[in-house]
């Protein structure tokens, strides 16, 4: 039987029923199910960072309906904000009509920067470094034989002379194929290891040796078409395109537009134990690569009058090293995704970002964002009051109508309607 992530009424199930569905979909073991429901143990937390006094829990949900490159995915998302996960699943459901999401990427290539100062003749120094490029790459690759064995490692050197407040600096970029790692540890080790050789070649002094989070060689792309009939008509298509034009023309809006994208991306980055700050800084610097901060998605109307969306963002997320391999819940979240490579993971994150942005723009361009929030909030309150089945919708709709979304009102309505 082929697995499908197209599950209706997932939100109506109990947590246990949802978990059972996910367990079957992703072949989770009982231990993995336990890790998802459990907490990060204090001893493990104490090994992860310094000065530990506790842990903080964030809800972990699953967005349904994602069809990406013809494959069904359940998407684990860790986030404290209501509506985000439901909105992603809803957007994914609408995208299915035209085949879901299609992705591509540039591969897992990261940049290690070496800042070289006190170089009298920076342009000659640049050429001097180029002449020893093979030696530099060889030395870098000695730092991580395993990465080289699996087909990765340092592959190139790029050099710029950058004018700064303290004069000309030679900035060397060590280009590294990180394969399934996020890459920070490897790249930083390599940058530090080759610096003495670079100093020797140029007579300069290396100061900073560190990865760049502006990962513009690790770009993840996704696109999807949303049928006008499915999303509410051609007027909705036009309004979403105009909403995008607003973000393109105005940085105040672009910032919020991209925040909506990151609601989706960061939630998956966090769920899989990846570095949220690295991905956030990468995406925002990429949004600003022209010198003006722009939206990271583009929305157009295609020749059929349907809505066509694309996203291109740098995503440095890995499957090996770091919390992804040690945090029990993150490990189980990766298993839920059933991904085979870091690039597949990054492309999924881009697709989720696009879905999230679509959902926000559609809500904003039609009924506004608050109604959706209120509906979900009301449903949660109805469920908390003990409502089940049809009563959840009946009670929440009544509370929304009355603008009285409170547990005491939900209980009253439950009593009345159950009679
Ligand atoms: C809220 O978390 C995200 C939105 O503000 C995004 C947007 O405005 O596009 C709804």
Tab-separated table of C-alpha atoms and ligand atoms in Angstrom:
chain	number	residue	atom	x	y	z
A	1	UNK	CA	0.000	0.000	0.000
A	2	UNK	CA	1.433	3.428	-0.926
A	3	UNK	CA	1.627	5.871	1.941
A	4	UNK	CA	-0.199	9.146	1.715
A	5	UNK	CA	0.160	12.245	3.840
A	6	UNK	CA	-3.281	13.375	2.637
A	7	UNK	CA	-5.104	12.817	5.897
A	8	UNK	CA	-8.384	14.600	6.551
A	9	UNK	CA	-9.549	15.379	10.056
A	10	UNK	CA	-6.088	14.795	11.540
A	11	UNK	CA	-6.716	17.634	14.000
A	12	UNK	CA	-9.884	15.936	15.260
A	13	UNK	CA	-7.987	12.861	16.457
A	14	UNK	CA	-6.600	12.470	19.949
A	15	UNK	CA	-2.851	12.935	20.407
A	16	UNK	CA	-2.485	9.161	20.744
A	17	UNK	CA	-4.460	8.480	17.559
A	18	UNK	CA	-2.353	11.029	15.665
A	19	UNK	CA	0.821	9.481	16.991
A	20	UNK	CA	-0.330	6.019	15.892
A	21	UNK	CA	-0.909	7.318	12.388
A	22	UNK	CA	2.535	8.932	12.270
A	23	UNK	CA	4.068	5.759	13.737
A	24	UNK	CA	2.623	3.688	10.902
A	25	UNK	CA	3.506	6.265	8.234
A	26	UNK	CA	7.156	6.538	9.302
A	27	UNK	CA	7.721	3.061	10.788
A	28	UNK	CA	8.675	4.509	14.160
A	29	UNK	CA	9.703	2.141	16.942
A	30	UNK	CA	8.047	2.292	20.379
A	31	UNK	CA	11.213	3.918	21.696
A	32	UNK	CA	11.030	6.655	19.061
A	33	UNK	CA	7.366	7.248	19.870
A	34	UNK	CA	8.398	7.610	23.484
A	35	UNK	CA	11.179	10.067	22.560
A	36	UNK	CA	8.680	12.277	20.749
A	37	UNK	CA	6.323	12.414	23.688
A	38	UNK	CA	9.127	12.712	26.202
A	39	UNK	CA	11.438	15.455	27.316
A	40	UNK	CA	15.081	16.032	26.727
A	41	UNK	CA	16.651	14.493	29.829
A	42	UNK	CA	18.445	16.920	32.092
A	43	UNK	CA	21.663	14.892	31.923
A	44	UNK	CA	21.667	15.015	28.153
A	45	UNK	CA	20.860	18.746	28.207
A	46	UNK	CA	23.806	19.246	30.548
A	47	UNK	CA	26.067	17.615	27.965
A	48	UNK	CA	24.689	19.809	25.158
A	49	UNK	CA	25.281	23.335	26.535
A	50	UNK	CA	26.779	25.060	29.566
A	51	UNK	CA	25.308	26.129	32.910
A	52	UNK	CA	22.178	24.008	32.442
A	53	UNK	CA	19.362	24.445	34.929
A	54	UNK	CA	16.473	22.907	32.968
A	55	UNK	CA	14.862	22.455	29.566
A	56	UNK	CA	11.978	24.249	27.872
A	57	UNK	CA	9.290	22.389	25.938
A	58	UNK	CA	7.816	23.604	22.656
A	59	UNK	CA	4.853	21.843	21.006
A	60	UNK	CA	5.790	19.451	18.223
A	61	UNK	CA	3.090	18.968	15.589
A	62	UNK	CA	2.846	17.350	12.210
A	63	UNK	CA	1.709	19.112	9.034
A	64	UNK	CA	-0.184	16.740	6.775
A	65	UNK	CA	-0.826	16.672	3.013
A	66	UNK	CA	2.640	17.539	1.699
A	67	UNK	CA	3.362	16.105	-1.727
A	68	UNK	CA	6.898	17.044	-2.767
A	69	UNK	CA	8.427	15.748	-5.995
A	70	UNK	CA	5.700	13.117	-6.102
A	71	UNK	CA	6.506	11.798	-2.608
A	72	UNK	CA	4.236	12.125	0.411
A	73	UNK	CA	5.679	13.653	3.573
A	74	UNK	CA	4.452	14.295	7.075
A	75	UNK	CA	6.276	17.397	8.287
A	76	UNK	CA	7.319	17.667	11.946
A	77	UNK	CA	7.120	21.285	13.115
A	78	UNK	CA	8.175	22.667	16.498
A	79	UNK	CA	6.567	26.019	17.217
A	80	UNK	CA	4.730	27.880	19.984
A	81	UNK	CA	2.416	29.854	17.649
A	82	UNK	CA	-1.104	28.515	16.967
A	83	UNK	CA	-2.438	28.138	13.408
A	84	UNK	CA	0.970	27.757	11.733
A	85	UNK	CA	0.943	23.965	11.454
A	86	UNK	CA	-2.698	23.811	10.392
A	87	UNK	CA	-2.092	26.551	7.813
A	88	UNK	CA	0.885	24.686	6.332
A	89	UNK	CA	-1.145	21.483	6.009
A	90	UNK	CA	-4.040	23.382	4.448
A	91	UNK	CA	-1.797	25.057	1.895
A	92	UNK	CA	-0.210	21.697	1.087
A	93	UNK	CA	-3.677	20.239	0.555
A	94	UNK	CA	-4.520	22.992	-1.942
A	95	UNK	CA	-1.209	22.518	-3.768
A	96	UNK	CA	-1.925	18.810	-4.358
A	97	UNK	CA	-4.522	19.614	-6.996
A	98	UNK	CA	-1.752	20.750	-9.371
A	99	UNK	CA	0.793	18.120	-8.307
A	100	UNK	CA	2.180	19.529	-5.065
A	101	UNK	CA	5.662	21.020	-4.730
A	102	UNK	CA	8.644	20.589	-7.008
A	103	UNK	CA	12.124	21.299	-5.681
A	104	UNK	CA	15.736	21.695	-6.743
A	105	UNK	CA	18.929	22.960	-5.128
A	106	UNK	CA	22.569	23.870	-5.641
A	107	UNK	CA	23.890	21.206	-3.268
A	108	UNK	CA	25.320	21.344	0.267
A	109	UNK	CA	28.123	23.819	-0.406
A	110	UNK	CA	29.295	26.112	2.419
A	111	UNK	CA	31.862	28.901	2.596
A	112	UNK	CA	34.621	29.289	5.186
A	113	UNK	CA	35.985	32.828	5.382
A	114	UNK	CA	39.567	33.801	6.211
A	115	UNK	CA	40.205	37.477	6.872
A	116	UNK	CA	43.769	38.372	5.915
A	117	UNK	CA	45.123	41.783	6.959
A	118	UNK	CA	48.423	43.672	6.785
A	119	UNK	CA	49.017	42.653	3.191
A	120	UNK	CA	51.027	45.335	1.401
A	121	UNK	CA	50.215	44.161	-2.116
A	122	UNK	CA	46.731	42.552	-1.778
A	123	UNK	CA	46.189	41.938	-5.504
A	124	UNK	CA	49.515	40.137	-5.913
A	125	UNK	CA	48.810	38.225	-2.719
A	126	UNK	CA	45.486	37.127	-4.213
A	127	UNK	CA	47.265	35.628	-7.205
A	128	UNK	CA	49.884	34.049	-4.925
A	129	UNK	CA	47.128	32.219	-3.066
A	130	UNK	CA	45.534	31.055	-6.333
A	131	UNK	CA	48.894	29.549	-7.377
A	132	UNK	CA	48.875	27.377	-4.234
A	133	UNK	CA	45.180	26.516	-4.431
A	134	UNK	CA	45.701	22.746	-4.747
A	135	UNK	CA	48.022	22.701	-1.729
A	136	UNK	CA	45.463	24.669	0.337
A	137	UNK	CA	42.631	22.327	-0.646
A	138	UNK	CA	44.749	19.270	0.151
A	139	UNK	CA	45.595	20.637	3.599
A	140	UNK	CA	41.941	21.496	4.270
A	141	UNK	CA	40.837	17.999	3.291
A	142	UNK	CA	43.351	16.380	5.654
A	143	UNK	CA	41.172	17.775	8.487
A	144	UNK	CA	38.172	15.609	7.594
A	145	UNK	CA	39.098	12.364	5.828
A	146	UNK	CA	35.619	10.930	6.479
A	147	UNK	CA	33.939	13.780	4.606
A	148	UNK	CA	36.337	13.242	1.718
A	149	UNK	CA	35.610	9.503	1.791
A	150	UNK	CA	31.892	10.140	1.359
A	151	UNK	CA	32.566	12.410	-1.628
A	152	UNK	CA	32.686	15.801	0.077
A	153	UNK	CA	35.417	18.144	1.262
A	154	UNK	CA	37.047	21.413	0.191
A	155	UNK	CA	36.615	21.897	-3.549
A	156	UNK	CA	37.663	25.443	-4.369
A	157	UNK	CA	39.159	28.706	-3.182
A	158	UNK	CA	37.743	32.129	-4.034
A	159	UNK	CA	39.478	35.391	-3.145
A	160	UNK	CA	38.340	39.014	-3.012
A	161	UNK	CA	40.104	42.208	-2.034
A	162	UNK	CA	37.626	44.056	0.190
A	163	UNK	CA	37.957	47.750	1.069
A	164	UNK	CA	37.166	48.351	4.747
A	165	UNK	CA	37.458	51.011	7.452
A	166	UNK	CA	40.910	49.611	8.207
A	167	UNK	CA	42.035	49.488	4.590
A	168	UNK	CA	42.209	46.678	2.042
A	169	UNK	CA	41.709	43.135	3.319
A	170	UNK	CA	42.195	39.921	1.406
A	171	UNK	CA	39.147	37.740	2.047
A	172	UNK	CA	39.637	34.102	1.166
A	173	UNK	CA	36.644	31.803	0.756
A	174	UNK	CA	37.243	28.115	1.220
A	175	UNK	CA	34.436	26.361	-0.638
A	176	UNK	CA	33.420	23.095	1.015
A	177	UNK	CA	30.981	20.393	-0.027
A	178	UNK	CA	29.531	19.393	3.360
A	179	UNK	CA	27.360	16.508	2.095
A	180	UNK	CA	24.946	15.611	4.924
A	181	UNK	CA	26.465	17.868	7.577
A	182	UNK	CA	25.425	21.426	8.326
A	183	UNK	CA	29.154	21.984	8.073
A	184	UNK	CA	30.085	24.614	10.660
A	185	UNK	CA	32.528	22.411	12.588
A	186	UNK	CA	34.272	21.048	9.520
A	187	UNK	CA	34.467	24.370	7.721
A	188	UNK	CA	35.779	26.221	10.783
A	189	UNK	CA	38.413	23.535	11.401
A	190	UNK	CA	39.516	23.687	7.776
A	191	UNK	CA	39.670	27.503	7.761
A	192	UNK	CA	41.823	27.499	10.886
A	193	UNK	CA	44.079	24.751	9.533
A	194	UNK	CA	44.915	26.441	6.212
A	195	UNK	CA	45.439	29.932	7.649
A	196	UNK	CA	49.149	29.496	8.578
A	197	UNK	CA	49.863	28.346	4.999
A	198	UNK	CA	48.040	31.392	3.624
A	199	UNK	CA	49.992	33.667	5.972
A	200	UNK	CA	53.196	32.058	4.766
A	201	UNK	CA	52.272	32.556	1.092
A	202	UNK	CA	51.272	36.218	1.516
A	203	UNK	CA	53.159	37.580	4.522
A	204	UNK	CA	49.766	38.762	5.859
A	205	UNK	CA	48.039	38.026	9.144
A	206	UNK	CA	44.882	35.892	9.371
A	207	UNK	CA	42.414	37.142	11.971
A	208	UNK	CA	38.907	35.691	11.601
A	209	UNK	CA	38.518	32.128	10.337
A	210	UNK	CA	34.860	31.199	10.364
A	211	UNK	CA	31.977	29.843	8.298
A	212	UNK	CA	29.695	32.352	6.507
A	213	UNK	CA	25.988	31.948	7.195
A	214	UNK	CA	25.259	33.764	3.961
A	215	UNK	CA	25.109	30.309	2.366
A	216	UNK	CA	24.449	31.456	-1.180
A	217	UNK	CA	25.964	28.265	-2.609
A	218	UNK	CA	23.495	26.111	-0.648
A	219	UNK	CA	20.281	27.368	-2.189
A	220	UNK	CA	17.064	25.408	-1.831
A	221	UNK	CA	14.251	26.024	-4.296
A	222	UNK	CA	10.614	25.011	-4.365
A	223	UNK	CA	7.657	25.899	-6.544
A	224	UNK	CA	3.977	25.105	-6.662
A	225	UNK	CA	0.880	26.057	-8.602
A	226	UNK	CA	-2.384	26.702	-6.793
A	227	UNK	CA	-5.479	26.313	-8.917
A	228	UNK	CA	-7.724	29.389	-8.899
A	229	UNK	CA	-10.797	27.203	-8.375
A	230	UNK	CA	-9.254	25.603	-5.295
A	231	UNK	CA	-8.081	28.817	-3.629
A	232	UNK	CA	-11.249	30.851	-4.102
A	233	UNK	CA	-11.216	32.313	-7.599
A	234	UNK	CA	-9.190	34.619	-9.818
A	235	UNK	CA	-9.748	37.553	-7.498
A	236	UNK	CA	-7.882	35.717	-4.750
A	237	UNK	CA	-5.051	34.978	-7.192
A	238	UNK	CA	-4.830	38.693	-8.067
A	239	UNK	CA	-4.934	39.751	-4.424
A	240	UNK	CA	-2.112	37.367	-3.495
A	241	UNK	CA	0.018	38.623	-6.392
A	242	UNK	CA	-0.633	42.189	-5.232
A	243	UNK	CA	0.233	41.242	-1.662
A	244	UNK	CA	3.574	39.996	-2.989
A	245	UNK	CA	4.045	43.221	-4.982
A	246	UNK	CA	3.490	45.145	-1.735
A	247	UNK	CA	6.274	43.157	-0.053
A	248	UNK	CA	8.519	43.641	-3.074
A	249	UNK	CA	8.014	47.402	-2.958
A	250	UNK	CA	8.130	48.000	0.801
A	251	UNK	CA	10.625	46.749	3.359
A	252	UNK	CA	8.161	47.088	6.259
A	253	UNK	CA	5.932	44.542	4.540
A	254	UNK	CA	8.824	42.408	3.211
A	255	UNK	CA	9.985	41.813	6.763
A	256	UNK	CA	6.570	40.449	7.837
A	257	UNK	CA	6.163	38.535	4.567
A	258	UNK	CA	9.452	36.746	5.237
A	259	UNK	CA	8.518	36.244	8.891
A	260	UNK	CA	5.572	34.207	7.625
A	261	UNK	CA	7.928	32.157	5.436
A	262	UNK	CA	10.188	31.555	8.438
A	263	UNK	CA	7.230	30.413	10.564
A	264	UNK	CA	7.345	27.299	8.406
A	265	UNK	CA	11.082	26.933	7.826
A	266	UNK	CA	12.227	27.597	11.397
A	267	UNK	CA	9.635	25.188	12.807
A	268	UNK	CA	11.102	22.332	10.750
A	269	UNK	CA	14.672	23.442	11.465
A	270	UNK	CA	13.933	23.368	15.192
A	271	UNK	CA	12.037	20.073	15.068
A	272	UNK	CA	14.994	18.401	13.376
A	273	UNK	CA	17.531	19.790	15.872
A	274	UNK	CA	19.176	22.079	13.335
A	275	UNK	CA	20.582	25.550	13.950
A	276	UNK	CA	17.679	28.001	13.687
A	277	UNK	CA	19.927	31.072	13.966
A	278	UNK	CA	22.168	29.938	11.110
A	279	UNK	CA	19.208	29.404	8.808
A	280	UNK	CA	17.489	32.652	9.849
A	281	UNK	CA	20.610	34.771	9.278
A	282	UNK	CA	21.209	33.033	5.942
A	283	UNK	CA	17.686	33.627	4.671
A	284	UNK	CA	17.556	37.268	5.763
A	285	UNK	CA	20.977	38.119	4.317
A	286	UNK	CA	19.940	36.398	1.072
A	287	UNK	CA	16.747	38.491	1.084
A	288	UNK	CA	19.022	41.527	1.173
A	289	UNK	CA	21.599	40.398	-1.387
A	290	UNK	CA	20.750	43.211	-3.828
A	291	UNK	CA	21.309	45.785	-1.097
A	292	UNK	CA	17.551	46.149	-0.587
A	293	UNK	CA	15.611	43.714	1.631
A	294	UNK	CA	13.172	41.749	-0.563
A	295	UNK	CA	10.641	38.927	-0.138
A	296	UNK	CA	12.179	35.466	-0.592
A	297	UNK	CA	9.121	34.181	-2.455
A	298	UNK	CA	7.655	35.316	-5.773
A	299	UNK	CA	3.962	35.029	-6.733
A	300	UNK	CA	2.678	35.277	-10.306
A	301	UNK	CA	-0.492	34.503	-12.227
A	302	UNK	CA	0.166	31.906	-14.921
A	303	UNK	CA	-1.432	31.609	-18.368
A	304	UNK	CA	-4.313	29.539	-16.935
A	305	UNK	CA	-5.067	32.244	-14.384
A	306	UNK	CA	-3.719	30.045	-11.559
A	307	UNK	CA	-1.345	31.195	-8.846
A	308	UNK	CA	2.269	30.200	-9.323
A	309	UNK	CA	4.731	30.533	-6.431
A	310	UNK	CA	8.475	30.081	-6.065
A	311	UNK	CA	10.930	30.307	-3.203
A	312	UNK	CA	14.735	30.368	-3.237
A	313	UNK	CA	16.539	30.457	0.097
A	314	UNK	CA	19.859	29.297	1.523
A	315	UNK	CA	19.294	26.516	4.051
A	316	UNK	CA	22.225	25.058	5.942
A	317	UNK	CA	20.567	22.128	7.652
A	318	UNK	CA	22.212	18.772	8.215
A	319	UNK	CA	21.443	15.206	9.152
A	320	UNK	CA	24.724	14.318	10.834
A	321	UNK	CA	26.539	16.015	13.693
A	322	UNK	CA	25.002	18.325	16.232
A	323	UNK	CA	21.657	17.930	17.977
A	324	UNK	CA	20.087	16.257	14.936
A	325	UNK	CA	21.950	13.078	15.815
A	326	UNK	CA	21.888	13.378	19.604
A	327	UNK	CA	18.551	14.914	20.611
A	328	UNK	CA	16.112	11.974	20.835
A	329	UNK	CA	13.069	13.971	19.657
A	330	UNK	CA	14.995	15.539	16.772
A	331	UNK	CA	16.169	12.077	15.688
A	332	UNK	CA	12.590	10.827	15.694
A	333	UNK	CA	11.459	13.951	13.791
A	334	UNK	CA	14.027	13.206	11.081
A	335	UNK	CA	12.680	9.668	10.920
A	336	UNK	CA	9.120	11.004	10.485
A	337	UNK	CA	10.366	12.887	7.422
A	338	UNK	CA	12.012	9.749	5.982
A	339	UNK	CA	14.681	11.906	4.291
A	340	UNK	CA	17.792	10.414	2.748
A	341	UNK	CA	20.041	13.490	2.533
A	342	UNK	CA	20.564	16.963	3.970
A	343	UNK	CA	19.713	18.402	0.583
A	344	UNK	CA	16.356	16.594	0.537
A	345	UNK	CA	15.740	17.992	4.026
A	346	UNK	CA	16.629	21.544	2.921
A	347	UNK	CA	14.380	21.328	-0.127
A	348	UNK	CA	11.475	20.171	2.065
A	349	UNK	CA	12.070	23.138	4.365
A	350	UNK	CA	11.871	25.470	1.359
A	351	UNK	CA	8.585	23.857	0.267
A	352	UNK	CA	7.181	24.325	3.779
A	353	UNK	CA	8.272	27.993	3.700
A	354	UNK	CA	6.431	28.487	0.414
A	355	UNK	CA	3.298	26.748	1.725
A	356	UNK	CA	3.372	28.841	4.892
A	357	UNK	CA	3.727	32.068	2.928
A	358	UNK	CA	0.847	31.085	0.624
A	359	UNK	CA	-1.393	30.332	3.601
A	360	UNK	CA	-0.632	33.676	5.251
A	361	UNK	CA	-1.110	35.686	2.048
A	362	UNK	CA	-4.368	33.928	1.204
A	363	UNK	CA	-5.753	34.600	4.666
A	364	UNK	CA	-4.552	38.211	4.635
A	365	UNK	CA	-5.857	38.852	1.118
A	366	UNK	CA	-9.298	37.435	1.897
A	367	UNK	CA	-10.844	37.205	5.348
A	368	UNK	CA	-7.857	38.555	7.293
A	369	UNK	CA	-5.608	36.593	9.609
A	370	UNK	CA	-7.582	36.978	12.840
A	371	UNK	CA	-10.628	34.930	11.864
A	372	UNK	CA	-8.498	31.876	11.128
A	373	UNK	CA	-6.657	32.366	14.396
A	374	UNK	CA	-9.940	32.781	16.268
A	375	UNK	CA	-11.518	29.719	14.674
A	376	UNK	CA	-8.648	27.510	15.713
A	377	UNK	CA	-8.442	29.072	19.105
A	378	UNK	CA	-12.198	28.501	19.568
A	379	UNK	CA	-11.862	24.870	18.497
A	380	UNK	CA	-9.099	24.369	21.043
A	381	UNK	CA	-11.265	25.904	23.751
A	382	UNK	CA	-14.228	23.715	22.746
A	383	UNK	CA	-12.017	20.625	22.891
A	384	UNK	CA	-10.602	21.732	26.254
A	385	UNK	CA	-14.189	22.018	27.539
A	386	UNK	CA	-14.684	18.366	26.627
A	387	UNK	CA	-16.424	18.654	23.237
A	388	UNK	CA	-15.958	15.799	20.765
A	389	UNK	CA	-17.059	15.044	17.176
A	390	UNK	CA	-19.539	17.479	15.606
A	391	UNK	CA	-19.888	19.386	18.865
A	392	UNK	CA	-16.401	20.864	18.464
A	393	UNK	CA	-17.417	22.750	15.312
A	394	UNK	CA	-20.866	23.680	16.622
A	395	UNK	CA	-19.528	25.108	19.878
A	396	UNK	CA	-16.570	26.900	18.313
A	397	UNK	CA	-18.736	28.446	15.579
A	398	UNK	CA	-21.189	29.711	18.177
A	399	UNK	CA	-18.403	31.188	20.318
A	400	UNK	CA	-16.863	32.928	17.284
A	401	UNK	CA	-20.294	34.327	16.370
A	402	UNK	CA	-20.765	35.619	19.906
A	403	UNK	CA	-17.121	36.766	20.074
A	404	UNK	CA	-17.009	34.982	23.423
A	405	UNK	CA	-14.219	32.458	23.113
A	406	UNK	CA	-13.937	31.338	26.706
A	407	UNK	CA	-13.831	28.015	28.489
A	408	UNK	CA	-16.864	28.856	30.704
A	409	UNK	CA	-18.974	29.679	27.617
A	410	UNK	CA	-17.744	26.502	25.884
A	411	UNK	CA	-18.824	24.434	28.904
A	412	UNK	CA	-22.249	26.099	28.959
A	413	UNK	CA	-22.730	25.404	25.247
A	414	UNK	CA	-21.564	21.830	25.714
A	415	UNK	CA	-24.145	21.280	28.452
A	416	UNK	CA	-26.887	22.834	26.329
A	417	UNK	CA	-26.041	20.962	23.138
A	418	UNK	CA	-25.453	17.586	24.786
A	419	UNK	CA	-28.973	17.558	26.275
B	1	LIG	C1	2.287	35.746	11.649
B	1	LIG	O1	3.056	34.878	12.460
B	1	LIG	C2	2.812	35.729	10.232
B	1	LIG	C3	2.126	36.700	9.283
B	1	LIG	O2	2.190	38.016	9.805
B	1	LIG	C4	2.848	36.610	7.959
B	1	LIG	C5	2.411	37.640	6.938
B	1	LIG	O3	1.919	38.718	7.308
B	1	LIG	O4	2.601	37.369	5.737
B	1	LIG	C6	0.666	36.381	9.132
